[in-house]
CSV table of C-alpha atoms in Angstrom, one decimal:
chain,number,residue,atom,x,y,z
A,11,MET,CA,28.4,-14.8,-9.6
A,12,ALA,CA,29.7,-17.9,-11.4
A,13,SER,CA,33.4,-18.8,-11.1
A,14,LEU,CA,36.2,-20.6,-12.9
A,15,ALA,CA,35.4,-19.4,-16.4
A,16,SER,CA,37.1,-21.3,-19.2
A,17,PRO,CA,39.7,-19.2,-21.1
A,18,ASP,CA,38.0,-19.6,-24.5
A,19,ARG,CA,34.9,-17.9,-23.1
A,20,ARG,CA,36.6,-14.6,-22.2
A,21,PRO,CA,35.7,-11.5,-24.3
A,22,ASP,CA,37.7,-11.4,-27.6
A,23,LEU,CA,39.8,-8.2,-27.6
A,24,SER,CA,41.6,-9.1,-30.8
A,25,GLY,CA,39.6,-6.6,-32.8
A,26,LEU,CA,40.5,-3.5,-30.9
A,27,ASP,CA,43.0,-2.3,-33.5
A,28,MET,CA,40.4,-2.9,-36.3
A,29,ALA,CA,37.8,-1.0,-34.4
A,30,GLU,CA,40.2,2.0,-34.1
A,31,THR,CA,40.8,2.0,-37.9
A,32,ASN,CA,37.4,1.2,-39.3
A,33,GLY,CA,35.3,3.6,-37.1
A,34,THR,CA,31.9,3.4,-35.4
A,35,ASP,CA,30.5,0.4,-37.2
A,36,ALA,CA,33.5,-1.8,-36.3
A,37,ARG,CA,33.3,-0.7,-32.7
A,38,ALA,CA,29.6,-1.5,-32.6
A,39,ALA,CA,30.1,-4.9,-34.2
A,40,LEU,CA,33.0,-5.7,-31.8
A,41,LEU,CA,31.0,-4.5,-28.7
A,42,LYS,CA,27.9,-6.5,-29.8
A,43,ALA,CA,30.0,-9.7,-30.4
A,44,ASN,CA,31.6,-9.5,-27.0
A,45,ALA,CA,28.3,-8.7,-25.3
A,46,GLU,CA,26.7,-11.8,-26.9
A,47,MET,CA,29.8,-13.9,-25.9
A,48,PHE,CA,29.6,-12.5,-22.3
A,49,VAL,CA,25.9,-13.4,-22.0
A,50,ALA,CA,26.3,-16.8,-23.6
A,51,ALA,CA,29.2,-17.8,-21.3
A,52,PRO,CA,28.1,-20.7,-19.0
A,53,VAL,CA,30.3,-19.3,-16.2
A,54,ARG,CA,31.8,-15.9,-15.6
A,55,ASP,CA,34.6,-15.3,-13.1
A,56,ARG,CA,35.7,-12.0,-11.6
A,57,GLU,CA,38.5,-11.5,-14.2
A,58,MET,CA,36.1,-12.1,-17.1
A,59,ILE,CA,33.5,-9.6,-15.7
A,60,GLU,CA,36.2,-6.9,-15.1
A,61,THR,CA,37.6,-7.4,-18.6
A,62,PHE,CA,34.2,-7.1,-20.2
A,63,GLU,CA,33.4,-4.0,-18.1
A,64,MET,CA,36.7,-2.3,-19.3
A,65,LEU,CA,35.9,-3.1,-22.9
A,66,ALA,CA,32.2,-2.0,-22.7
A,67,LEU,CA,32.9,1.3,-20.9
A,68,GLY,CA,35.6,2.0,-23.4
A,69,PHE,CA,33.4,1.5,-26.4
A,70,LEU,CA,29.9,2.6,-25.2
A,71,PRO,CA,30.7,6.4,-25.4
A,72,MET,CA,31.7,5.9,-29.1
A,73,VAL,CA,28.7,4.0,-30.5
A,74,SER,CA,25.4,5.2,-31.8
A,75,HIS,CA,22.1,5.4,-29.9
A,76,ALA,CA,20.8,2.4,-31.9
A,77,THR,CA,23.7,0.4,-30.7
A,78,LEU,CA,23.1,1.4,-27.1
A,79,VAL,CA,19.6,0.1,-27.4
A,80,GLU,CA,20.8,-3.1,-28.9
A,81,ILE,CA,23.4,-3.7,-26.3
A,82,ALA,CA,20.8,-3.0,-23.6
A,83,ARG,CA,18.6,-5.7,-25.0
A,84,ILE,CA,21.5,-8.2,-24.9
A,85,LEU,CA,22.8,-7.4,-21.4
A,86,ALA,CA,19.8,-6.3,-19.3
A,87,ALA,CA,18.7,-9.7,-18.2
A,88,CYS,CA,22.2,-11.1,-17.5
A,89,GLU,CA,22.8,-11.3,-13.7
A,90,ASP,CA,26.6,-10.7,-14.1
A,91,THR,CA,26.4,-7.6,-16.3
A,92,PRO,CA,28.4,-4.9,-14.4
A,93,ALA,CA,26.3,-2.3,-12.7
A,94,SER,CA,28.5,0.4,-14.3
A,95,VAL,CA,27.6,-0.8,-17.8
A,96,LEU,CA,23.9,-0.8,-17.0
A,97,ASP,CA,24.2,2.7,-15.5
A,98,HIS,CA,25.9,4.0,-18.6
A,99,LEU,CA,23.2,2.6,-20.9
A,100,ALA,CA,20.4,4.0,-18.7
A,101,ARG,CA,22.0,7.5,-18.5
A,102,HIS,CA,22.8,7.9,-22.2
A,103,SER,CA,19.6,6.6,-23.9
A,104,PRO,CA,16.0,6.9,-22.7
A,105,GLN,CA,15.0,3.8,-24.7
A,106,ALA,CA,18.0,1.8,-23.3
A,107,ARG,CA,17.0,3.0,-19.8
A,108,ASP,CA,13.5,1.6,-20.2
A,109,ILE,CA,15.0,-1.7,-21.3
A,110,VAL,CA,17.3,-1.8,-18.3
A,111,LEU,CA,14.6,-0.8,-15.8
A,112,LYS,CA,12.2,-3.4,-17.1
A,113,GLY,CA,14.6,-6.2,-17.8
A,114,ALA,CA,17.6,-5.9,-15.5
A,115,ALA,CA,18.2,-9.1,-13.5
A,116,ARG,CA,19.4,-7.1,-10.5
A,117,LEU,CA,19.4,-3.4,-9.6
A,118,PRO,CA,21.3,-1.5,-6.9
A,119,SER,CA,19.9,-1.8,-3.4
A,120,PRO,CA,17.0,0.6,-2.7
A,121,GLN,CA,19.0,2.3,0.0
A,122,GLY,CA,21.6,3.5,-2.4
A,123,ASP,CA,19.8,3.7,-5.7
A,124,LYS,CA,20.4,7.2,-7.1
A,125,ARG,CA,17.2,7.0,-9.2
A,126,LEU,CA,15.3,7.5,-5.9
A,127,ALA,CA,16.7,11.1,-5.9
A,128,THR,CA,14.8,12.3,-8.9
A,129,ARG,CA,11.1,12.3,-9.6
A,130,GLU,CA,11.6,10.8,-13.1
A,131,GLY,CA,13.7,8.0,-11.6
A,132,ARG,CA,11.1,7.3,-8.9
A,133,MET,CA,8.4,7.1,-11.5
A,134,ARG,CA,10.3,4.5,-13.5
A,135,LEU,CA,11.2,2.5,-10.4
A,136,ALA,CA,7.5,2.5,-9.3
A,137,SER,CA,6.6,1.0,-12.7
A,138,ARG,CA,9.0,-1.9,-12.6
A,139,SER,CA,7.2,-5.2,-13.0
A,140,ASP,CA,9.5,-7.0,-10.6
A,141,ILE,CA,9.6,-4.2,-8.0
A,142,GLU,CA,10.9,-5.4,-4.6
A,143,PRO,CA,9.0,-4.8,-1.4
A,144,ALA,CA,12.0,-2.8,0.1
A,145,LEU,CA,12.0,-0.5,-2.9
A,146,ALA,CA,8.3,0.0,-2.8
A,147,GLU,CA,8.6,1.1,0.9
A,148,ARG,CA,11.3,3.5,0.0
A,149,LEU,CA,9.0,5.0,-2.6
A,150,LEU,CA,5.9,5.1,-0.4
A,151,VAL,CA,7.7,7.0,2.4
A,152,LEU,CA,7.8,10.1,0.2
A,153,HIS,CA,4.0,10.4,-0.1
A,154,GLU,CA,4.0,11.5,-3.7
A,155,ASP,CA,0.6,11.1,-5.4
A,156,ASP,CA,2.0,10.3,-8.8
A,157,ILE,CA,4.3,7.6,-7.4
A,158,ASP,CA,1.4,6.1,-5.4
A,159,ASP,CA,-0.6,6.0,-8.5
A,160,ARG,CA,2.1,4.1,-10.4
A,161,LEU,CA,2.5,1.6,-7.5
A,162,ALA,CA,-1.3,1.1,-7.4
A,163,ALA,CA,-1.4,0.3,-11.1
A,164,ASN,CA,1.7,-1.9,-10.9
A,165,ALA,CA,0.7,-5.6,-10.9
A,166,GLY,CA,4.2,-6.4,-9.7
A,167,PHE,CA,3.4,-4.8,-6.4
A,168,VAL,CA,1.2,-7.4,-4.8
A,169,PRO,CA,-1.5,-6.8,-2.2
A,170,ALA,CA,0.1,-9.4,0.1
A,171,GLU,CA,3.0,-7.1,0.8
A,172,PRO,CA,2.6,-5.2,4.1
A,173,ALA,CA,3.4,-1.9,2.5
A,174,PHE,CA,0.5,-2.3,0.1
A,175,ASP,CA,-1.9,-1.5,3.0
A,176,ALA,CA,-0.4,1.9,3.2
A,177,LEU,CA,-1.7,2.6,-0.3
A,178,VAL,CA,-5.1,1.3,0.7
A,179,ARG,CA,-5.2,3.7,3.7
A,180,ARG,CA,-4.2,6.7,1.5
A,181,ALA,CA,-6.8,5.8,-1.1
A,182,GLN,CA,-9.5,6.2,1.5
A,183,HIS,CA,-8.8,10.0,1.3
A,184,ARG,CA,-7.9,10.1,-2.4
A,185,PRO,CA,-10.7,8.8,-4.8
A,186,ALA,CA,-8.4,8.8,-7.8
A,187,LEU,CA,-6.0,6.4,-6.0
A,188,ALA,CA,-9.0,4.3,-4.8
A,189,THR,CA,-10.2,4.0,-8.4
A,190,LEU,CA,-6.8,2.6,-9.5
A,191,LEU,CA,-6.8,0.1,-6.7
A,192,LEU,CA,-10.3,-1.0,-7.3
A,193,ALA,CA,-9.5,-1.7,-10.9
A,194,ARG,CA,-7.3,-4.5,-9.7
A,195,SER,CA,-8.6,-8.1,-9.5
A,196,ASP,CA,-6.2,-9.3,-6.8
A,197,LEU,CA,-7.2,-7.2,-3.7
A,198,ALA,CA,-7.8,-9.1,-0.5
A,199,CYS,CA,-11.4,-9.0,0.9
A,200,ALA,CA,-10.4,-6.7,3.7
A,201,GLN,CA,-8.6,-4.3,1.3
A,202,GLU,CA,-11.7,-4.2,-1.0
A,203,ALA,CA,-13.9,-3.5,2.1
A,204,ALA,CA,-11.6,-0.7,3.2
A,205,LEU,CA,-12.3,1.0,-0.2
A,206,TYR,CA,-16.0,0.4,-0.1
A,207,LEU,CA,-17.0,4.0,0.2
A,208,SER,CA,-15.1,4.9,-3.0
A,209,ALA,CA,-16.5,2.0,-5.0
A,210,SER,CA,-19.3,2.1,-7.6
A,211,PRO,CA,-22.7,0.7,-6.7
A,212,GLU,CA,-22.0,-2.4,-8.7
A,213,ARG,CA,-18.6,-2.9,-7.0
A,214,ARG,CA,-20.1,-2.3,-3.6
A,215,ALA,CA,-22.6,-5.1,-4.2
A,216,GLN,CA,-19.7,-7.4,-5.2
A,217,ILE,CA,-17.8,-6.5,-2.1
A,218,ARG,CA,-20.8,-7.1,0.2
A,219,ASN,CA,-21.3,-10.5,-1.5
A,220,ARG,CA,-17.7,-11.4,-1.0
A,221,ILE,CA,-17.8,-10.4,2.7
A,222,ALA,CA,-21.1,-12.4,3.2
A,223,ALA,CA,-19.4,-15.5,1.7
A,224,SER,CA,-16.4,-15.2,4.0
A,225,LEU,CA,-18.7,-14.7,7.0
A,226,ALA,CA,-20.7,-17.8,6.2
A,227,HIS,CA,-17.7,-19.9,7.3
A,228,ARG,CA,-17.5,-18.3,10.7
A,229,ARG,CA,-19.0,-20.2,13.6
A,230,ALA,CA,-19.7,-17.2,15.8
A,231,LYS,CA,-21.2,-13.8,14.8
A,232,LEU,CA,-21.3,-10.7,16.9
A,233,THR,CA,-24.6,-9.1,17.6
A,234,PHE,CA,-25.3,-5.9,19.5
A,235,VAL,CA,-28.5,-5.1,21.4
A,236,LEU,CA,-29.2,-1.5,22.4
A,237,THR,CA,-31.7,-0.6,25.1
A,238,GLN,CA,-34.2,2.1,24.8
A,239,HIS,CA,-32.0,4.3,26.9
A,240,ASP,CA,-29.1,3.7,24.5
A,241,MET,CA,-31.3,4.5,21.5
A,242,GLY,CA,-32.3,7.7,23.3
A,243,GLU,CA,-28.7,8.8,23.8
A,244,PHE,CA,-28.0,8.4,20.1
A,245,LEU,CA,-31.0,10.4,19.2
A,246,ASP,CA,-30.1,13.1,21.8
A,247,ALA,CA,-26.6,13.4,20.3
A,248,ALA,CA,-28.1,13.7,16.8
A,249,LYS,CA,-30.6,16.4,17.9
A,250,GLU,CA,-27.7,18.4,19.4
A,251,GLY,CA,-25.8,18.1,16.1
A,252,ASP,CA,-23.0,16.6,18.1
A,253,ALA,CA,-21.3,14.2,15.7
A,254,ARG,CA,-18.3,13.6,17.9
A,255,ARG,CA,-20.5,12.5,20.8
A,256,LEU,CA,-22.4,10.2,18.4
A,257,GLU,CA,-19.1,8.6,17.3
A,258,CYS,CA,-18.1,8.1,20.9
A,259,LEU,CA,-21.4,6.3,21.6
A,260,MET,CA,-20.8,4.1,18.6
A,261,ASN,CA,-17.2,3.4,19.7
A,262,ALA,CA,-18.4,2.4,23.1
A,263,ALA,CA,-21.3,0.2,21.8
A,264,LEU,CA,-19.1,-1.6,19.3
A,265,GLY,CA,-16.1,-1.9,21.6
A,266,PHE,CA,-13.8,0.2,19.4
A,267,PRO,CA,-10.9,2.2,20.9
A,268,PRO,CA,-12.2,5.5,22.3
A,269,ALA,CA,-10.0,7.5,20.0
A,270,THR,CA,-11.4,5.9,16.8
A,271,ASP,CA,-12.3,8.8,14.4
A,272,TRP,CA,-15.2,8.1,12.0
A,273,CYS,CA,-15.3,11.5,10.3
A,274,CYS,CA,-18.8,10.4,9.4
A,275,LEU,CA,-20.0,13.9,8.4
A,276,GLN,CA,-17.2,14.3,5.9
A,277,ILE,CA,-18.5,14.4,2.3
A,278,GLY,CA,-18.1,10.9,0.9
A,279,ARG,CA,-18.3,9.2,4.3
A,280,HIS,CA,-21.9,9.5,5.1
A,281,GLY,CA,-22.5,5.9,4.2
A,282,LEU,CA,-20.1,4.9,7.1
A,283,LEU,CA,-22.6,6.3,9.6
A,284,ALA,CA,-25.4,4.3,8.1
A,285,LEU,CA,-23.2,1.1,8.2
A,286,GLY,CA,-22.3,1.8,11.8
A,287,LEU,CA,-25.9,2.2,12.9
A,288,LYS,CA,-26.9,-1.0,11.0
A,289,ALA,CA,-24.0,-2.9,12.7
A,290,LEU,CA,-25.5,-1.9,16.0
A,291,GLY,CA,-29.0,-3.2,15.0
A,292,PHE,CA,-30.8,0.1,14.2
A,293,ALA,CA,-33.9,-0.3,12.1
A,294,HIS,CA,-34.0,1.9,9.1
A,295,LYS,CA,-36.7,4.1,10.5
A,296,ASP,CA,-34.8,4.8,13.7
A,297,ALA,CA,-31.6,5.4,11.7
A,298,ALA,CA,-33.5,7.9,9.5
A,299,CYS,CA,-34.4,9.9,12.7
A,300,VAL,CA,-30.7,10.2,13.4
A,301,PHE,CA,-29.9,11.2,9.9
A,302,ILE,CA,-32.5,13.9,9.8
A,303,ALA,CA,-31.6,15.4,13.2
A,304,LEU,CA,-27.8,15.2,12.9
A,305,HIS,CA,-27.0,17.4,9.9
A,306,PRO,CA,-29.0,18.8,6.9
A,307,ALA,CA,-26.4,17.3,4.5
A,308,LEU,CA,-27.6,13.8,5.5
A,309,SER,CA,-31.2,14.4,4.6
A,310,HIS,CA,-31.2,17.0,1.8
A,311,PRO,CA,-32.0,16.3,-1.0
A,312,LEU,CA,-34.5,13.6,-0.1
A,313,SER,CA,-32.5,11.2,-2.4
A,314,ALA,CA,-29.6,11.4,0.0
A,315,LEU,CA,-31.7,10.4,3.0
A,316,LYS,CA,-33.3,7.5,1.0
A,317,ALA,CA,-29.8,6.3,0.0
A,318,LEU,CA,-28.7,6.1,3.6
A,319,ALA,CA,-31.9,4.5,4.8
A,320,ARG,CA,-31.5,1.9,2.0
A,321,ILE,CA,-28.1,1.0,3.4
A,322,VAL,CA,-29.6,0.4,6.8
A,323,ARG,CA,-32.5,-1.6,5.4
A,324,ASP,CA,-30.6,-3.8,2.9
A,325,VAL,CA,-27.1,-4.5,4.2
A,326,PRO,CA,-27.0,-7.4,6.7
A,327,SER,CA,-25.7,-6.4,10.2
A,328,PRO,CA,-22.7,-8.7,10.1
A,329,VAL,CA,-21.6,-7.4,6.7
A,330,ALA,CA,-22.1,-3.8,7.9
A,331,LEU,CA,-19.9,-4.5,10.9
A,332,ALA,CA,-17.2,-6.1,8.7
A,333,LEU,CA,-17.2,-3.1,6.4
A,334,VAL,CA,-17.0,-0.6,9.3
A,335,GLU,CA,-14.0,-2.6,10.8
A,336,SER,CA,-12.2,-2.6,7.5
A,337,ILE,CA,-12.8,1.1,6.7
A,338,LEU,CA,-11.8,2.2,10.2
A,339,ASP,CA,-9.0,-0.4,10.6
A,340,VAL,CA,-10.3,-1.5,14.0
A,341,GLN,CA,-11.8,-4.6,15.5
A,342,ALA,CA,-15.1,-4.8,17.5
A,343,LEU,CA,-14.7,-5.5,21.2
A,344,SER,CA,-11.0,-4.6,21.0
A,345,TRP,CA,-11.9,-2.1,23.7
A,346,ASN,CA,-14.7,-3.5,25.9
A,347,GLU,CA,-15.9,-3.4,29.4
A,348,ALA,CA,-13.5,-6.1,30.5
A,349,THR,CA,-10.6,-4.2,29.1
A,350,GLN,CA,-11.7,-1.1,31.0
A,351,ARG,CA,-12.2,-3.0,34.2
A,352,ALA,CA,-8.7,-4.5,33.9
A,353,LEU,CA,-7.2,-1.1,33.4
A,354,ALA,CA,-9.2,0.3,36.4
A,355,ASP,CA,-8.0,-2.7,38.5
A,356,ALA,CA,-4.4,-2.0,37.5
A,357,GLN,CA,-4.8,1.6,38.4
A,358,ALA,CA,-6.3,0.7,41.8
A,359,ASP,CA,-3.4,-1.7,42.4
A,360,ARG,CA,-0.9,1.0,41.6
A,361,ARG,CA,-2.6,3.4,44.0
A,362,ALA,CA,-2.7,0.8,46.7
A,363,PHE,CA,1.1,0.0,46.3
A,364,ALA,CA,1.8,3.7,46.4
A,365,ALA,CA,-0.1,4.1,49.6
A,366,LEU,CA,1.7,1.2,51.2
A,367,ALA,CA,5.0,2.6,50.1
A,368,GLN,CA,4.1,6.0,51.6
A,369,ARG,CA,3.0,4.4,54.8
A,370,GLY,CA,6.2,2.4,55.1
A,371,GLN,CA,8.3,5.5,54.5
A,372,THR,CA,6.3,7.4,57.2
A,373,ASN,CA,6.8,4.6,59.8
A,374,ALA,CA,10.5,4.6,59.1
A,375,ASP,CA,10.9,8.3,59.8
A,376,PRO,CA,12.3,9.0,63.4
């Protein structure tokens, strides 16, 4: 807030008597003149702001809808416009409310914003072009599909914000939301990759190319070599129709946390299984044997089987691994043999200390 306003910049209240005698038009003209003077003032101190607030709140209930809209256009972008004035404009005219929501220099904090209490208010807040990260988080926590859709389409809610990743994760289970996000041109590479299964064939090709370009700058690339015994275990799990065991085998081979849930038989996620097998180095013929054995939905109709085999044949293994990591939100080798050995050693140490403590207690007994 600016301070030390010059006296000649204070709202002119000399027309109050005239407004009372000449009716609505005079009130509207006086209110407009003082609003313009208030906005044009180079500095505004507390007294000036409070005086204008008193005048505006006195006249706003007595002017027409058109005047409310005009006053909203004048005041919305001024950082010193009293919140009570903006609130009156927003509550008494839908058009003025839109102007306030889109153009207001400042809004109440997300914690106390009453608009969060109503669905209509949340919809408008989610569409603000200058939405703040804290407000977006307050909207996302409610898990409302319509609000998520508004946020996904809002260019003011940028992918660099941590809360944006919550939208990406939700979109993996809601194709309509994924479509809105994929329509954007500002997604990070990992965010695009996380939505790969929901993308069109053309967009999938673009995502793969983008990943390949990013991987070209890496010095080291992970490769996985499965033994014949390993391959046999995968095929045995498939023949038993045991998708969970198959996922556990992939988690172990890729070094993912054991609890990582692929949901690879879920409709819409069959391609994830193909990407996982390719990341492990499966040839497309070996992968086809897994598809055929695991579940009929993977191989019937024949076009479905061919599509999965094509993924294994055409997607490079490093790209497949990057896609799987992004879709599942995990990192390869984040849970590997070294980690397991370290945990086992720690457990052995704890058992040894417990035994020593027990022995010492026993020796101390009379």
